[in-house]
Tab-separated table of C-alpha atoms and ligand atoms in Angstrom:
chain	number	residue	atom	x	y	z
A	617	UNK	CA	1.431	13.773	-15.222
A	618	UNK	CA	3.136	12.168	-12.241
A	619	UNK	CA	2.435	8.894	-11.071
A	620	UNK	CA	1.840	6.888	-7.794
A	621	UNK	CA	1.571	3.495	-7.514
A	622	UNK	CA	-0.618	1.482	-5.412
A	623	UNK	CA	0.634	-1.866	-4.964
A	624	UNK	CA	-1.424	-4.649	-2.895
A	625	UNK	CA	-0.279	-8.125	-1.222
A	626	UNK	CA	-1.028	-11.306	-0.378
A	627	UNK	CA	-4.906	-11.876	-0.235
A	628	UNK	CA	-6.492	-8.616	-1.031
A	629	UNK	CA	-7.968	-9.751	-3.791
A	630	UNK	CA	-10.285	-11.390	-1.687
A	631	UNK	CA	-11.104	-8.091	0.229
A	632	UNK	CA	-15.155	-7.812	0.376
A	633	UNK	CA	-15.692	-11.857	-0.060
A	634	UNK	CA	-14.660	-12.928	3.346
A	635	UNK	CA	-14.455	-10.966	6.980
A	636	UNK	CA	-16.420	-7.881	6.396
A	637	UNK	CA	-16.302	-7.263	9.859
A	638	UNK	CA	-12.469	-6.714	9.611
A	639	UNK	CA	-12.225	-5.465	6.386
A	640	UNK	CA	-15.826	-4.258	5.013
A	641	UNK	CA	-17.435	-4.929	2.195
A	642	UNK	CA	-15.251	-2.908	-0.703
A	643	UNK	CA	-14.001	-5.694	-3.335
A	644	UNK	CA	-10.088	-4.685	-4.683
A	645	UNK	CA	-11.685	-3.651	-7.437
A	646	UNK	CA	-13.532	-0.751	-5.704
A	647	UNK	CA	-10.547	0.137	-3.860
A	648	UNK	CA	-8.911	0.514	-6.698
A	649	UNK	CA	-11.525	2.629	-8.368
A	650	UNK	CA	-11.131	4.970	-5.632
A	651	UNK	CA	-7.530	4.682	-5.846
A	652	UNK	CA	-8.195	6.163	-9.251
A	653	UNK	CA	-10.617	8.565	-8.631
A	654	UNK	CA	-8.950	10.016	-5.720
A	655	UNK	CA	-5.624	10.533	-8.455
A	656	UNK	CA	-8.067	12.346	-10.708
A	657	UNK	CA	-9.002	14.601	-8.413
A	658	UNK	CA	-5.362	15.881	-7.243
A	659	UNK	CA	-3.803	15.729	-11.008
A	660	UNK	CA	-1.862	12.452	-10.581
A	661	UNK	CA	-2.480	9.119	-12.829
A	662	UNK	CA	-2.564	5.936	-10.541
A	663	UNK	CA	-1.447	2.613	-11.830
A	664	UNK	CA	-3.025	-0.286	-9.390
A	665	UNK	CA	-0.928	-4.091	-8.869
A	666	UNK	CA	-1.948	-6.539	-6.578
A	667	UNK	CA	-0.044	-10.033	-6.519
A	668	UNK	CA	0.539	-12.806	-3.516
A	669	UNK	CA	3.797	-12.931	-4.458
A	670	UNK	CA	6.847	-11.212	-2.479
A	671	UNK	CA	8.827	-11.467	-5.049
A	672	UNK	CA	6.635	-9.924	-7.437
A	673	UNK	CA	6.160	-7.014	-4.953
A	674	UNK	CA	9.936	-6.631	-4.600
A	675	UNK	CA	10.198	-6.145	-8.498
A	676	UNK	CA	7.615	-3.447	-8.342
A	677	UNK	CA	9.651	-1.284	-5.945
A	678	UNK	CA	12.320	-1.266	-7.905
A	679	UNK	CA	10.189	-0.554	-10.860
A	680	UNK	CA	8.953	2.487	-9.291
A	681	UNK	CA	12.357	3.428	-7.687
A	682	UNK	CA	13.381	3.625	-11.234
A	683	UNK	CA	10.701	5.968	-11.853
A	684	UNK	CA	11.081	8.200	-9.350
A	685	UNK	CA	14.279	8.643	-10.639
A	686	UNK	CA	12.973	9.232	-13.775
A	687	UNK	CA	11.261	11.969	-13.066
A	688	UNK	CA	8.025	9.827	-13.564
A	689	UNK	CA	6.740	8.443	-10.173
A	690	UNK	CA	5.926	10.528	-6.986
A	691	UNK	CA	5.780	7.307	-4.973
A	692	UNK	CA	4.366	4.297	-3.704
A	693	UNK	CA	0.706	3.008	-1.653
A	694	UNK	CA	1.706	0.277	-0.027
A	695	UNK	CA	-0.506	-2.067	1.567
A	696	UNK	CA	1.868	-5.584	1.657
A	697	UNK	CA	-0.875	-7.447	3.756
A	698	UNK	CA	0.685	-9.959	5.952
A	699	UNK	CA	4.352	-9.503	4.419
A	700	UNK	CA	4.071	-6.449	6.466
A	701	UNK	CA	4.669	-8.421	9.739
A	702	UNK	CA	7.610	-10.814	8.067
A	703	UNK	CA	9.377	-9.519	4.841
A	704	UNK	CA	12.699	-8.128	5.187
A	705	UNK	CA	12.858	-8.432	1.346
A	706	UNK	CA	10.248	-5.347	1.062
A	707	UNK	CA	11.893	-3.307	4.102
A	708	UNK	CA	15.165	-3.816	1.786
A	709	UNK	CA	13.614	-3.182	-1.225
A	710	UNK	CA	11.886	0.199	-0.294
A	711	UNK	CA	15.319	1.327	1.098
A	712	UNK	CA	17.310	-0.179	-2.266
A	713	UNK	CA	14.801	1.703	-4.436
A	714	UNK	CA	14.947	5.144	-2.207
A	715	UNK	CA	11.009	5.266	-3.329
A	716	UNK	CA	8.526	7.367	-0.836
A	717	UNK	CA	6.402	4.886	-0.021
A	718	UNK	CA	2.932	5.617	2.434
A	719	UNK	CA	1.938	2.042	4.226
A	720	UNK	CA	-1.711	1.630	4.660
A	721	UNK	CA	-3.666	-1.238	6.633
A	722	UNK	CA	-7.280	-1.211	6.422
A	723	UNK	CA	-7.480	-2.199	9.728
A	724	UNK	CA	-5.899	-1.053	13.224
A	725	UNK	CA	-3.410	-3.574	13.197
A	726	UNK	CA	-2.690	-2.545	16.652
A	727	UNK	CA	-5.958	-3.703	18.308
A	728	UNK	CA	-5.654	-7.113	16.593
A	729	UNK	CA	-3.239	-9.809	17.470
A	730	UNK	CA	0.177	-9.355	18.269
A	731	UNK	CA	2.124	-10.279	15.442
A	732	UNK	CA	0.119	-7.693	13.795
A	733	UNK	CA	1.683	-5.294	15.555
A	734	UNK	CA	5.235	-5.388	13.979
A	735	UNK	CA	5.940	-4.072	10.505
A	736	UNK	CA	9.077	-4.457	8.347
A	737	UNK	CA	7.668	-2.028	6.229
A	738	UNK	CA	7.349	1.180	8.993
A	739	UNK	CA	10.747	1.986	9.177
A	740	UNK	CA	11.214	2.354	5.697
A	741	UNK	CA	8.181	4.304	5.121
A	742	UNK	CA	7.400	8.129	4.197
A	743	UNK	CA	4.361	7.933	6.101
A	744	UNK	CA	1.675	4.978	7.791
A	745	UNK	CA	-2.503	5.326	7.775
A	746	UNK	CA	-3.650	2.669	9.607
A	747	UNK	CA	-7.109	1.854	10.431
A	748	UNK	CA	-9.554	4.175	8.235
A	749	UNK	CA	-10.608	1.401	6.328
A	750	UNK	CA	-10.239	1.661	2.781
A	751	UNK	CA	-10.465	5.367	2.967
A	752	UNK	CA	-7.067	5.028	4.062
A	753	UNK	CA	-5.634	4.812	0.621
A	754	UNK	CA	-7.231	7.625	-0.608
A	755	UNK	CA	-5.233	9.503	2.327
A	756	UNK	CA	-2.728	8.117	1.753
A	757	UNK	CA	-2.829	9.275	-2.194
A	758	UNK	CA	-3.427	12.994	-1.224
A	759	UNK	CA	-0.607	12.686	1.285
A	760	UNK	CA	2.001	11.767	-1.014
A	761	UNK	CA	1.069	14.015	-3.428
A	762	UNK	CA	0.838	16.777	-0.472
A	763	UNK	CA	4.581	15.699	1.076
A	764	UNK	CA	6.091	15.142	-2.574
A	765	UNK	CA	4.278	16.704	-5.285
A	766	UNK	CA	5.525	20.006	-5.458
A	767	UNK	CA	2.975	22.183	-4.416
B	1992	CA2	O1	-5.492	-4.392	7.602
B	1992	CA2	C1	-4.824	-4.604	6.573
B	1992	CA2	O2	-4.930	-3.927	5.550
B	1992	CA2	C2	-3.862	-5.808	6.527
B	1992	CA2	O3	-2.717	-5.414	5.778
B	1992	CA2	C3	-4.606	-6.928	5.819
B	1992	CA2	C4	-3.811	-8.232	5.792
B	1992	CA2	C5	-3.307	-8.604	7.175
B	1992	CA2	O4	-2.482	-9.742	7.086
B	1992	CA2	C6	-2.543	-7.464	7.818
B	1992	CA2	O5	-2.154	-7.864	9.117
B	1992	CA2	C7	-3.405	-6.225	7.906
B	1992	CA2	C8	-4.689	-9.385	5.304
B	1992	CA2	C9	-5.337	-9.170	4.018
B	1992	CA2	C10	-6.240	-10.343	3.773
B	1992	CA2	O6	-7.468	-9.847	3.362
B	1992	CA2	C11	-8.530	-10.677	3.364
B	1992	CA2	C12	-9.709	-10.121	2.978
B	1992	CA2	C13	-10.838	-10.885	2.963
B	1992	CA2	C14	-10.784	-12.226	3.312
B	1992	CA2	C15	-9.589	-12.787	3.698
B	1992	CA2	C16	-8.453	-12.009	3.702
């Protein structure tokens, strides 16, 4: 069974304890429930990381690179939090690893403040959802395995 990864950044473990107004009320666990669900449904297994560490990040895009090339991985749900707006490390990384990778943002970055509004991550990217809340990742899911899963 092929395999997408949905890797989280800095903070979003803390998604549903502070700023519901921004981000709701879903805790990362939920999300990643859904996450899993939502692979269930369209015949892909999900594996779920979250870490506040770039670095850590980095390693996991070359992890799945490695997988793609394996036959093993379809791809990549990115949402890298505020390393969006400054890591050239992950814009490398997704390039290095030649992963699909779909960036999501639970919020509309866009209508926030302005160095929201730049990501390192976009250009490197398959494909972006961006402001659908936590739905997002489950479109972002079917849409990889819709682009890249072969049928
Ligand atoms: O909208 C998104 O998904 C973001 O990636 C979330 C990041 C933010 O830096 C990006 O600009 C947009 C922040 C995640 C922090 O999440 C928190 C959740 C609850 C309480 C505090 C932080």
């Amino acid at each position: 069974m092929p395999k997408i990864v949905v890797l989280n950044g800095p903070n979003l473990n803390l998604l549903g304890e502070r700023e519901p107004a921004v981000y709701g009320r879903a805790t990362l666990a939920d999300v990643e429930a859904l996450c899993q669900a939502t692979g269930a449904r369209l015949g892909v297994s999900v594996e779920c990381l979250q870490s506040n560490h770039e670095g850590v990040l980095v390693d996991a895009l070359q992890a799945a690179g490695r997988g793609v090339r394996a036959g093993e991985v379809l791809g990549v749900v990115l949402n890298a939090g505020a390393y969006t707006h400054t890591s050239v490390a992950l814009h490398d990384a997704i390039t290095g690893a030649q992963v699909p990778v779909v960036e999501v943002h639970i919020s509309n970055v866009h209508a926030r403040e302005a160095f929201r509004h730049h990501s390192h991550v976009a250009p490197a990217a398959a494909g972006i959802v961006i402001g659908f809340g936590v739905d997002g990742y489950a479109l972002a899911i079917e849409g990889l395995v819709r682009k890249f899963g072969g049928r």
